[in-house]
mmCIF file of C-alpha atoms and ligand atoms in Angstrom:
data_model
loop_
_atom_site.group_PDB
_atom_site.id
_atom_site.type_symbol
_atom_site.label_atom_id
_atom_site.label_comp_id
_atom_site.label_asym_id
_atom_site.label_seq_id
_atom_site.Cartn_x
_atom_site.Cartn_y
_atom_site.Cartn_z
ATOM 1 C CA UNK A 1 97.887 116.486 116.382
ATOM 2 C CA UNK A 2 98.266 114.443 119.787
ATOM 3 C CA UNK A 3 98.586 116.241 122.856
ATOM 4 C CA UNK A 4 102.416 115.990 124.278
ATOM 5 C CA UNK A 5 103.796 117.039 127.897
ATOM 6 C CA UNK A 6 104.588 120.692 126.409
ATOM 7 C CA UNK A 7 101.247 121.499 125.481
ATOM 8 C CA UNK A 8 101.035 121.936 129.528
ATOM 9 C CA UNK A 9 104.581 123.882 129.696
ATOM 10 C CA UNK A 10 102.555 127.455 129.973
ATOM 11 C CA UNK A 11 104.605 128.827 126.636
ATOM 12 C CA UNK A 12 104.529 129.151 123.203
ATOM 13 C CA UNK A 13 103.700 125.461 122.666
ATOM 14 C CA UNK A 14 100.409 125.546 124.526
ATOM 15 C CA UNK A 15 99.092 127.830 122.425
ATOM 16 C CA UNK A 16 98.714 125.254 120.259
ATOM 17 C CA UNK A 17 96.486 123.311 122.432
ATOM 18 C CA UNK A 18 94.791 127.108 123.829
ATOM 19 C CA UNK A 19 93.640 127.387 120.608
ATOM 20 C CA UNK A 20 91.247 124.860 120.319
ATOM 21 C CA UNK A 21 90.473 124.820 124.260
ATOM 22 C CA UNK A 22 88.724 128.297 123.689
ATOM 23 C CA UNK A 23 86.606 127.264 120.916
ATOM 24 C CA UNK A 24 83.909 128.402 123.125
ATOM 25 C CA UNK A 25 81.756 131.289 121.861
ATOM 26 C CA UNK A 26 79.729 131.516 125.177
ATOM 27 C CA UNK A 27 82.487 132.483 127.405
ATOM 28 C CA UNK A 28 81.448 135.609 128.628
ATOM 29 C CA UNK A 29 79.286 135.920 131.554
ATOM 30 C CA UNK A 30 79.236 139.769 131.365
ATOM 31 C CA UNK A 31 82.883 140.735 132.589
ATOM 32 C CA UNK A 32 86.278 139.498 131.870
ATOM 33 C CA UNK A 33 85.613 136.340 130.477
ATOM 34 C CA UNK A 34 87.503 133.120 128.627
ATOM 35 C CA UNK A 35 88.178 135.703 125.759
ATOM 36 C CA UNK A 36 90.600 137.747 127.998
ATOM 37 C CA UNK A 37 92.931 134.527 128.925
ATOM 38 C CA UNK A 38 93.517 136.643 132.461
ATOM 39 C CA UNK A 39 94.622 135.002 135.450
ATOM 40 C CA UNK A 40 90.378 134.614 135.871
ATOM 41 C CA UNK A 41 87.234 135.780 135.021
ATOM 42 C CA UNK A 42 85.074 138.804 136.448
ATOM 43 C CA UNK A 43 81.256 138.840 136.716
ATOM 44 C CA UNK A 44 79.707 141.850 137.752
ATOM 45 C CA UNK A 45 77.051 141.027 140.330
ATOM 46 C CA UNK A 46 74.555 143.277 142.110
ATOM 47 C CA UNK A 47 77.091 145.928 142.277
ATOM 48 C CA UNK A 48 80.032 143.560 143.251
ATOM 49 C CA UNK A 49 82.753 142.740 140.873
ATOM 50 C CA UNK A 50 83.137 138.552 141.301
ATOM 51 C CA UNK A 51 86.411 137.063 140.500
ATOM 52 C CA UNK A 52 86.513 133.461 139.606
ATOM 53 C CA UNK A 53 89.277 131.067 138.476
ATOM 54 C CA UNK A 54 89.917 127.063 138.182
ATOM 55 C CA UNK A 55 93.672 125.659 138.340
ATOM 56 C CA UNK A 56 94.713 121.925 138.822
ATOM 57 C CA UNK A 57 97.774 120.608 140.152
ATOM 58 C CA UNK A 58 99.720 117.741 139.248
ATOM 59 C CA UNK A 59 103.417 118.482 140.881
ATOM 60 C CA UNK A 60 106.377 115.791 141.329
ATOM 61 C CA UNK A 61 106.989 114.982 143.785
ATOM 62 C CA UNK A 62 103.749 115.722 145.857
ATOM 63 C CA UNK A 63 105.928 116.778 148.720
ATOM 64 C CA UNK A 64 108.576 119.342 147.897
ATOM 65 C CA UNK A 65 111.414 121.344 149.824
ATOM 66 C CA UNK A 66 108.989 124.630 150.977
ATOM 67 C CA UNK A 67 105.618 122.872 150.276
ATOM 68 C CA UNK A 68 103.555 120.174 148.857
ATOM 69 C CA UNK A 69 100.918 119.278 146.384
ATOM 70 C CA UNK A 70 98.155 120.794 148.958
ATOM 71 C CA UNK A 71 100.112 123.703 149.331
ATOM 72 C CA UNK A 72 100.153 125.057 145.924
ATOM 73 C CA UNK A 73 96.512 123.583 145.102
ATOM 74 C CA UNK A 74 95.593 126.362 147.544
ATOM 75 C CA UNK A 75 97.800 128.884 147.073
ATOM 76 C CA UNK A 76 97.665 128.824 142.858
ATOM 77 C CA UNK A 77 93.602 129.822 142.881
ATOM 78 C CA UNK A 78 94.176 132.120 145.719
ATOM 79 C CA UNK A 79 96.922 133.432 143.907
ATOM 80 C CA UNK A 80 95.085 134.316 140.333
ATOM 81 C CA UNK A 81 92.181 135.399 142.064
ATOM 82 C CA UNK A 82 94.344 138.170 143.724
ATOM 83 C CA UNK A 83 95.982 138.998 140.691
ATOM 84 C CA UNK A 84 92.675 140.335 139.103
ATOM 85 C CA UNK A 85 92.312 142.246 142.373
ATOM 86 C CA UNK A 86 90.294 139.863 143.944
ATOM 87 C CA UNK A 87 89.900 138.783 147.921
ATOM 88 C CA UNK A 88 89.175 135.493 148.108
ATOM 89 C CA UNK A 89 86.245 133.965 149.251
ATOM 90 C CA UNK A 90 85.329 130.446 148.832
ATOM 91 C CA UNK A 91 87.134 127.355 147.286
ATOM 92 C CA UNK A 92 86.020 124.105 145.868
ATOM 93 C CA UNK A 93 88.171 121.485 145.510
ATOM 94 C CA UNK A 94 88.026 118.489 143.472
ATOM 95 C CA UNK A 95 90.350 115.163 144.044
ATOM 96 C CA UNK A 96 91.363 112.498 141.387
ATOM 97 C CA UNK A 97 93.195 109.580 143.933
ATOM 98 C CA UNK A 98 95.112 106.175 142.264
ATOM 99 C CA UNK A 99 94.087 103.164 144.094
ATOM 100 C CA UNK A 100 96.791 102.540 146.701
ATOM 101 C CA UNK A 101 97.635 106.271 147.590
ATOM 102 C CA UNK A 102 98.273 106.550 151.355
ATOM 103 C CA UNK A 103 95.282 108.497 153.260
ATOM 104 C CA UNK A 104 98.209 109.497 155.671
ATOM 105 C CA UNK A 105 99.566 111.476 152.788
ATOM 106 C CA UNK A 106 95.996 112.671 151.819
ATOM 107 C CA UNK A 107 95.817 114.062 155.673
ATOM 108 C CA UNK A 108 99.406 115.559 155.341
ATOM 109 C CA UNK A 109 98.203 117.573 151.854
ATOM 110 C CA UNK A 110 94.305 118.089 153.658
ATOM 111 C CA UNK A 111 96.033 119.887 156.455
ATOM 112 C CA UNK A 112 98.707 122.001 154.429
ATOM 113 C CA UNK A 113 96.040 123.108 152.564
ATOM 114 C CA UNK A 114 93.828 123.783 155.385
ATOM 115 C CA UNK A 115 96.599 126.371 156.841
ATOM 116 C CA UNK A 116 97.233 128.061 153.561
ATOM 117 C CA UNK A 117 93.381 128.409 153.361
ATOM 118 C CA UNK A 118 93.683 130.301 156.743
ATOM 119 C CA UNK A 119 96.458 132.324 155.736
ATOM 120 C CA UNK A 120 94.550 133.669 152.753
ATOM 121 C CA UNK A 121 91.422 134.102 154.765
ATOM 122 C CA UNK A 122 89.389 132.073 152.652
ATOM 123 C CA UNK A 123 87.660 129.081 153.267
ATOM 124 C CA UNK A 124 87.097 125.463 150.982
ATOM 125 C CA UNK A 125 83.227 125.016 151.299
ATOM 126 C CA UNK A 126 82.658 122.160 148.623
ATOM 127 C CA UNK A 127 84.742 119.734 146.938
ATOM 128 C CA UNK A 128 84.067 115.970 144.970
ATOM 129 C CA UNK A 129 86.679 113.552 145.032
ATOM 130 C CA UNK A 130 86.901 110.364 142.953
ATOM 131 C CA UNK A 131 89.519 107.473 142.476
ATOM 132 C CA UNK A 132 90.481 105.868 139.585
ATOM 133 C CA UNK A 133 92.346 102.178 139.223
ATOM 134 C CA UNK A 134 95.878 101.452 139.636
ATOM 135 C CA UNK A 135 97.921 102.946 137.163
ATOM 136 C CA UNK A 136 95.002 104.878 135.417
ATOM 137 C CA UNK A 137 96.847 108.187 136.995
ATOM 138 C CA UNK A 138 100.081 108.593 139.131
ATOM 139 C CA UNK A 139 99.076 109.084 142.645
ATOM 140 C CA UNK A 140 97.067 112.421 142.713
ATOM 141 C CA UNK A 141 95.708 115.554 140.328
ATOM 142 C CA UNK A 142 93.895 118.483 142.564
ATOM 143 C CA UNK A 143 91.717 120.776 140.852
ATOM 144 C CA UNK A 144 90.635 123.694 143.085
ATOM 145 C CA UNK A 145 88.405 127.025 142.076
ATOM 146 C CA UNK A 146 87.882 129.837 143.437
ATOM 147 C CA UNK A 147 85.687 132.938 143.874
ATOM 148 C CA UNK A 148 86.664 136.141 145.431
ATOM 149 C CA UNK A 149 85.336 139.885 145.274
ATOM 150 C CA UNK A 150 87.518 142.988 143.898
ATOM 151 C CA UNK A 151 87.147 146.310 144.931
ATOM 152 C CA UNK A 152 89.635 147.343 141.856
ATOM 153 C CA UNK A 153 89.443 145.184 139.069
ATOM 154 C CA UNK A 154 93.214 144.843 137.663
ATOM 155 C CA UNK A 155 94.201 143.539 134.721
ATOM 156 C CA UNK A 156 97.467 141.499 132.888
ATOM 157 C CA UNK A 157 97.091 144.549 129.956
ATOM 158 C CA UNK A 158 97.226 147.703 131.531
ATOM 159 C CA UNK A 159 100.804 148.760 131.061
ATOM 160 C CA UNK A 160 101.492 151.997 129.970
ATOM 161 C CA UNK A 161 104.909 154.190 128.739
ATOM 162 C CA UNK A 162 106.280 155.707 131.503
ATOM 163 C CA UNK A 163 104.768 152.071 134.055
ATOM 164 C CA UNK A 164 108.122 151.144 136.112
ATOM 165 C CA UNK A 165 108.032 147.141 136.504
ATOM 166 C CA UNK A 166 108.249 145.619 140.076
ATOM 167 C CA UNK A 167 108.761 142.062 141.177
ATOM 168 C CA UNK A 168 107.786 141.279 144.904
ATOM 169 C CA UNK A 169 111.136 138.617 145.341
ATOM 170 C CA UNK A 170 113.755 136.617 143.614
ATOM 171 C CA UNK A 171 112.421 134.822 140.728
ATOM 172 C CA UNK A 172 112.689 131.376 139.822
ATOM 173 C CA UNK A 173 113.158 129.241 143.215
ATOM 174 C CA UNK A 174 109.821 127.029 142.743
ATOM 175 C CA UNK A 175 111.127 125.583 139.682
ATOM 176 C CA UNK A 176 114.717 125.462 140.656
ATOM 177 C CA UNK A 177 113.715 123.660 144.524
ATOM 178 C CA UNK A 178 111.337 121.187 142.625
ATOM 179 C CA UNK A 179 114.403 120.549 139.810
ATOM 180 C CA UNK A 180 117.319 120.357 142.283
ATOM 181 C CA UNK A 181 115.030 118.113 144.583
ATOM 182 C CA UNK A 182 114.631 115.481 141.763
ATOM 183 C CA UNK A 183 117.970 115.647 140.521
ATOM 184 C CA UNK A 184 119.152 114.879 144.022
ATOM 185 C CA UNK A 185 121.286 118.088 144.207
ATOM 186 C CA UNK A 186 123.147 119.201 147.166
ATOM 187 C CA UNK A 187 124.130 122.703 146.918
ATOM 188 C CA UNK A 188 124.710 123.772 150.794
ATOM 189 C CA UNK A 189 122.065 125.394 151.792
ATOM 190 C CA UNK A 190 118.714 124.080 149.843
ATOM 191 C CA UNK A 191 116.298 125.495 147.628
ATOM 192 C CA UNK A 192 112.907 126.058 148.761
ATOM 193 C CA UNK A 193 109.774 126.559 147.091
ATOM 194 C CA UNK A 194 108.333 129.952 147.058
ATOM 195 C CA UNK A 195 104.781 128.605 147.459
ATOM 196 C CA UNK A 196 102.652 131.560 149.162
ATOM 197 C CA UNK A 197 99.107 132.684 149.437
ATOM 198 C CA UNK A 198 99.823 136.492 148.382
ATOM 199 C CA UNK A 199 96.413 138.023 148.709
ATOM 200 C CA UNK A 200 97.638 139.312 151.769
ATOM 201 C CA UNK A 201 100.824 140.982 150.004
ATOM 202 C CA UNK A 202 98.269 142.299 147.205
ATOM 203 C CA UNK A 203 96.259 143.968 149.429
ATOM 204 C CA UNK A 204 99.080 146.074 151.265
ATOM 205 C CA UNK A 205 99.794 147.157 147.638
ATOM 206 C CA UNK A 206 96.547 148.365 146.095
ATOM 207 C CA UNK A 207 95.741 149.963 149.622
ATOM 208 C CA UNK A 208 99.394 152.115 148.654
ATOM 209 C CA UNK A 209 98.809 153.027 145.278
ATOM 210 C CA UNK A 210 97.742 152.596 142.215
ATOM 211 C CA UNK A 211 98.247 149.474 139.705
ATOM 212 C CA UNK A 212 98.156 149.382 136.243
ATOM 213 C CA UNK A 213 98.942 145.532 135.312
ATOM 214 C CA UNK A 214 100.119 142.345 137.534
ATOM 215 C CA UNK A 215 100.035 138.999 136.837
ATOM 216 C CA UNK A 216 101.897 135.714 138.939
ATOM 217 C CA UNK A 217 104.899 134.516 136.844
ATOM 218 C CA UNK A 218 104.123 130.757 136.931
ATOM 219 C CA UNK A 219 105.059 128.133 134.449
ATOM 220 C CA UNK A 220 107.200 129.748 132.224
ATOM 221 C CA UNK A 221 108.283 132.479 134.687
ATOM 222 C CA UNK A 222 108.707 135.791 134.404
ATOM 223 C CA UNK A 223 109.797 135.696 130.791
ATOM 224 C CA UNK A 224 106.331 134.298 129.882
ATOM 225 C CA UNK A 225 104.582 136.211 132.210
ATOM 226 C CA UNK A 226 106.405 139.438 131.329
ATOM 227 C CA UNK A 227 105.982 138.869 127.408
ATOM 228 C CA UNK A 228 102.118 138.324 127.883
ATOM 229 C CA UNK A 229 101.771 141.558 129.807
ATOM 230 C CA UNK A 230 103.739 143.701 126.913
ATOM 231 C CA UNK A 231 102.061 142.068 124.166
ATOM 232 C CA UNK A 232 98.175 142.684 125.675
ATOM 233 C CA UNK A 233 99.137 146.171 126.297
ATOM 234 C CA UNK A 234 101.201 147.081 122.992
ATOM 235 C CA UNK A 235 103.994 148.251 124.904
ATOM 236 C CA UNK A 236 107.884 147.751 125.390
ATOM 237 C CA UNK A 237 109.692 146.598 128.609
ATOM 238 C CA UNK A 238 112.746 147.029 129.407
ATOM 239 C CA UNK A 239 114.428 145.428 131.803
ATOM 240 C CA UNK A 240 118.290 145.695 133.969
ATOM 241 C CA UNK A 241 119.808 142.217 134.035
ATOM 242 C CA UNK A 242 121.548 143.242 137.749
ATOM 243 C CA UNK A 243 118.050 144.296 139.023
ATOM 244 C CA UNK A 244 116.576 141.128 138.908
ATOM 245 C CA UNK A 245 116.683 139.417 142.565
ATOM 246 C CA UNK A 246 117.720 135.898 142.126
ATOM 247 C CA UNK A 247 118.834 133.493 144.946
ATOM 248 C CA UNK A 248 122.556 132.898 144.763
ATOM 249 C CA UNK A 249 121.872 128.896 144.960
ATOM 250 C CA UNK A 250 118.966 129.265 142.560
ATOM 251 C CA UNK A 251 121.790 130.774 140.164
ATOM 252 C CA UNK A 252 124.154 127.852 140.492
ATOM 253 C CA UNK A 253 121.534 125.159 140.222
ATOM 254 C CA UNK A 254 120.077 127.178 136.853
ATOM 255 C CA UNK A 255 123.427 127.138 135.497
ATOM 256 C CA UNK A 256 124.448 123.411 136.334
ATOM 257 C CA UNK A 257 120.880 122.656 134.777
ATOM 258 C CA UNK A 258 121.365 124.734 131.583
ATOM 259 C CA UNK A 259 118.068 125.971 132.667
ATOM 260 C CA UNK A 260 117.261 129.958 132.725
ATOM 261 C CA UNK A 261 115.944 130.682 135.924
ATOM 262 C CA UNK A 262 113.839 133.639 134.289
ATOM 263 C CA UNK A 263 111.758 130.677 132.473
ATOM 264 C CA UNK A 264 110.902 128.666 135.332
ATOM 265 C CA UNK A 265 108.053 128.981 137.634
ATOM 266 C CA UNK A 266 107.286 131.254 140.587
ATOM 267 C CA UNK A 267 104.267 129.983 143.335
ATOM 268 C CA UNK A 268 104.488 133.045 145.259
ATOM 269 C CA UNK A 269 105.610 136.322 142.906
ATOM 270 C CA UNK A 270 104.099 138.801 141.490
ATOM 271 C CA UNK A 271 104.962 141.119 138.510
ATOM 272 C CA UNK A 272 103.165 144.264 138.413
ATOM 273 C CA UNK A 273 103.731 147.481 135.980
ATOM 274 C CA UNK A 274 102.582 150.719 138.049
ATOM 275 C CA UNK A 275 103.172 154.559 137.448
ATOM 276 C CA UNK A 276 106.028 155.782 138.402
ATOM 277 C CA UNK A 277 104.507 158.326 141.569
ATOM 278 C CA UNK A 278 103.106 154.915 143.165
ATOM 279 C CA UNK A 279 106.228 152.884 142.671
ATOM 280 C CA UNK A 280 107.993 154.130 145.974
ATOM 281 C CA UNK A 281 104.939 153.662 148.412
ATOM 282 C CA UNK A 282 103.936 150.314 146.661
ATOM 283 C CA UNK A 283 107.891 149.444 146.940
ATOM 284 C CA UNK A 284 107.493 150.460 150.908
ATOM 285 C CA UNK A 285 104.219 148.226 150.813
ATOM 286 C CA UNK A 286 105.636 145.298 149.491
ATOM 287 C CA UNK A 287 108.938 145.370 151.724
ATOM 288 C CA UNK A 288 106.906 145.350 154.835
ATOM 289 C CA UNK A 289 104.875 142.230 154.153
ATOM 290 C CA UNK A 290 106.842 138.858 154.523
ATOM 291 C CA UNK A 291 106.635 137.763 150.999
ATOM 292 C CA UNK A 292 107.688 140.716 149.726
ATOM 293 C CA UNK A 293 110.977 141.728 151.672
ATOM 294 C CA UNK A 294 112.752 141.103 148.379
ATOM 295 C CA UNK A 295 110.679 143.213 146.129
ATOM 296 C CA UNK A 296 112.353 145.438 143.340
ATOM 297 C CA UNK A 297 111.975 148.034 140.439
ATOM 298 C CA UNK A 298 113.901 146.089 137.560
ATOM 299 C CA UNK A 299 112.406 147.874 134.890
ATOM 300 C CA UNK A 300 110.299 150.387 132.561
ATOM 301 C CA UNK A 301 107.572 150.491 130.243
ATOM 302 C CA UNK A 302 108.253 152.672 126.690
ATOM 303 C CA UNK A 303 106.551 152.857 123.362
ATOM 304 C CA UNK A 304 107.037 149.849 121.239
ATOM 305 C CA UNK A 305 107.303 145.872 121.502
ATOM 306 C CA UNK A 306 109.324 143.127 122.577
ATOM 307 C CA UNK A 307 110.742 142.344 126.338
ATOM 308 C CA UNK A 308 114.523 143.806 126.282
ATOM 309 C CA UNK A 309 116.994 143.002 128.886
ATOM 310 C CA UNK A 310 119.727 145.157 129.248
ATOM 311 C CA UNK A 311 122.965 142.717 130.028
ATOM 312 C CA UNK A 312 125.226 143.307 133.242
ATOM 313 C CA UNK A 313 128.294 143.518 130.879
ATOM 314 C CA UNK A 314 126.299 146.729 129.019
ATOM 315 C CA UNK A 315 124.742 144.519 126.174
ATOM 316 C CA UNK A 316 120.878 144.420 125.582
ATOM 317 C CA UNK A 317 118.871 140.800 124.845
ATOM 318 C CA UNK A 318 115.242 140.276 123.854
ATOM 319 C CA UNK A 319 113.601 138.257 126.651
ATOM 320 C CA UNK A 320 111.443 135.350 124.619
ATOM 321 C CA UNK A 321 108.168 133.870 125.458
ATOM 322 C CA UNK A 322 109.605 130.372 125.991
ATOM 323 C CA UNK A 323 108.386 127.321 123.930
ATOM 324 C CA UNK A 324 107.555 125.842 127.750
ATOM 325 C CA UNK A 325 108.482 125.738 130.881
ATOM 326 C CA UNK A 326 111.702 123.659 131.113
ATOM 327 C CA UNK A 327 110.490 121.746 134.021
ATOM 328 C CA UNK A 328 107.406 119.441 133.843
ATOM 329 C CA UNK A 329 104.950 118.940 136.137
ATOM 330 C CA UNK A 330 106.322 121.779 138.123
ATOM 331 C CA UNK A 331 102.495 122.887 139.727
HETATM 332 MG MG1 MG B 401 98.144 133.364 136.863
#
């Protein structure tokens, strides 16, 4: 087998490639480790529970309609780090540059990621850069990790029957700005990325109640992100179609695309399953913090399997775990 573009789509397909990526039999430092294929690791240290994660970053174009490259290097470590309950800490960040890349675009993604760093409340204290010839690599790859403590450890498998499903916005306008952007679309009023540091946002919510699961629908969106949760936990979700907040132009440009807007990837969601007494204070939470004014209940969590979407016009669907996410190189 030779590795092809889908392998990195974040579905079904890279599996394949998962499968032989975690090979590793030490991959467990005490915690959550590789094992667990969470949003990062934990290591229990001198009464602290450590968070740590690693995510690179090879977006096109490096300079998108609501963020760049820097942007989302940031804001993706940050990101998994606080979906494992984790405040983040530290950063490192390592640079792969072609030969010929402009250092005034290297300050422009330096100093986005500099004020999503401040944002988040976390800092970048070590990095390692390296450049490689012309045409060895287009333009720029960012890898950044992270560490972070967590108070409350929280996992992608904790749903349980009874859980009510929340997502903190409309799903789906990352993927849809960075698709409309290349195809040159014009739909009135444009569609930005959703690119956020949402520690923040997390916090608010595990100060209001309590959490059972959450995860950041990335590449392959909320149906891949949605499917992973119910499968870990052994549980069914069931989801109303006319629940699910979705941008109006996000909409048009998914359906001029032929592209599901539930498959594409979110830089600044969240998807969390919690009991049904916390869902109205966590709800509250989530509407007063800036990313979250959008936040809904579009679902609930029963006995059984499979993602099920129950249809506007009073059918019912299975949501899939897509083969990938439809568009590449969309983080
Ligand atoms: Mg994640």
């Amino acid at each position: 087998m030779k590795v092809n573009i889908m392998h990195g789509a974040g579905g079904e397909v890279m599996g394949e490639l998962l499968r032989i990526l975690t090979k590793v039999q030490h991959n467990n430092a005490g915690g959550i480790g590789l094992e667990a294929l969470d949003d990062g690791a934990v290591i229990p240290f001198k009464g602290e529970n450590l968070v740590f994660t690693t995510d690179s970053h090879i977006v096109r174009p490096i300079f998108f309609p609501g963020g760049d490259i820097g942007r989302i290097s940031v804001c993706g470590t940050i990101n998994d780090l606080a979906m494992m309950g984790g405040k983040p800490i530290a950063l490192s960040c390592g640079m792969i540059i072609e030969e010929g890349f402009e250092t005034d675009d290297l300050a422009r993604i330096v100093a986005s990621m500099d004020e999503a760093l401040g944002e988040a409340g976390a800092n970048l204290v070590t990095g390692d850069t390296k450049v490689m010839e012309r045409g060895a690599l287009d333009g720029i790859a960012i890898n950044t990790a992270g560490i972070g403590v967590a108070k409350t450890i929280v996992r992608d498998n904790g749903l349980v029957p009874g859980d009510v499903i929340i997502v903190s916005g409309t799903l789906g306008d990352h993927g849809l700005a960075i698709m409309a952007h290349r195809e040159g679309f014009d739909l009135g009023e444009q569609i930005k990325s959703d690119v956020s540091p949402l520690w923040g946002m997390v916090e608010k919510v595990l100060d209001a109640g309590t959490v059972h699961a959450m995860k950041d629908p990335t590449r392959g969106g909320f149906a891949s992100a949605i499917n992973e949760m119910a499968t870990k936990s052994g549980v069914c979700v069931r989801v109303q179609e006319e629940k699910i907040p979705i941008r109006k132009n996000v909409r048009s440009a998914a359906g001029m695309l032929g592209i599901d807007p539930l498959e594409v990837a979110n830089e600044g969601k969240v998807v969390m399953g919690v009991p049904a007494s916390s869902a109205s204070a966590i709800l509250d939470a989530l509407h007063s913090h800036k990313y979250g004014k959008d936040a809904a209940i579009i679902g609930t969590v029963t006995k059984g399997a499979h993602v099920i979407m129950e249809t506007s016009i009073g059918g019912e669907r299975f949501i899939e775990t897509p083969m990938g996410d439809p568009v590449p190189r969309v983080c």
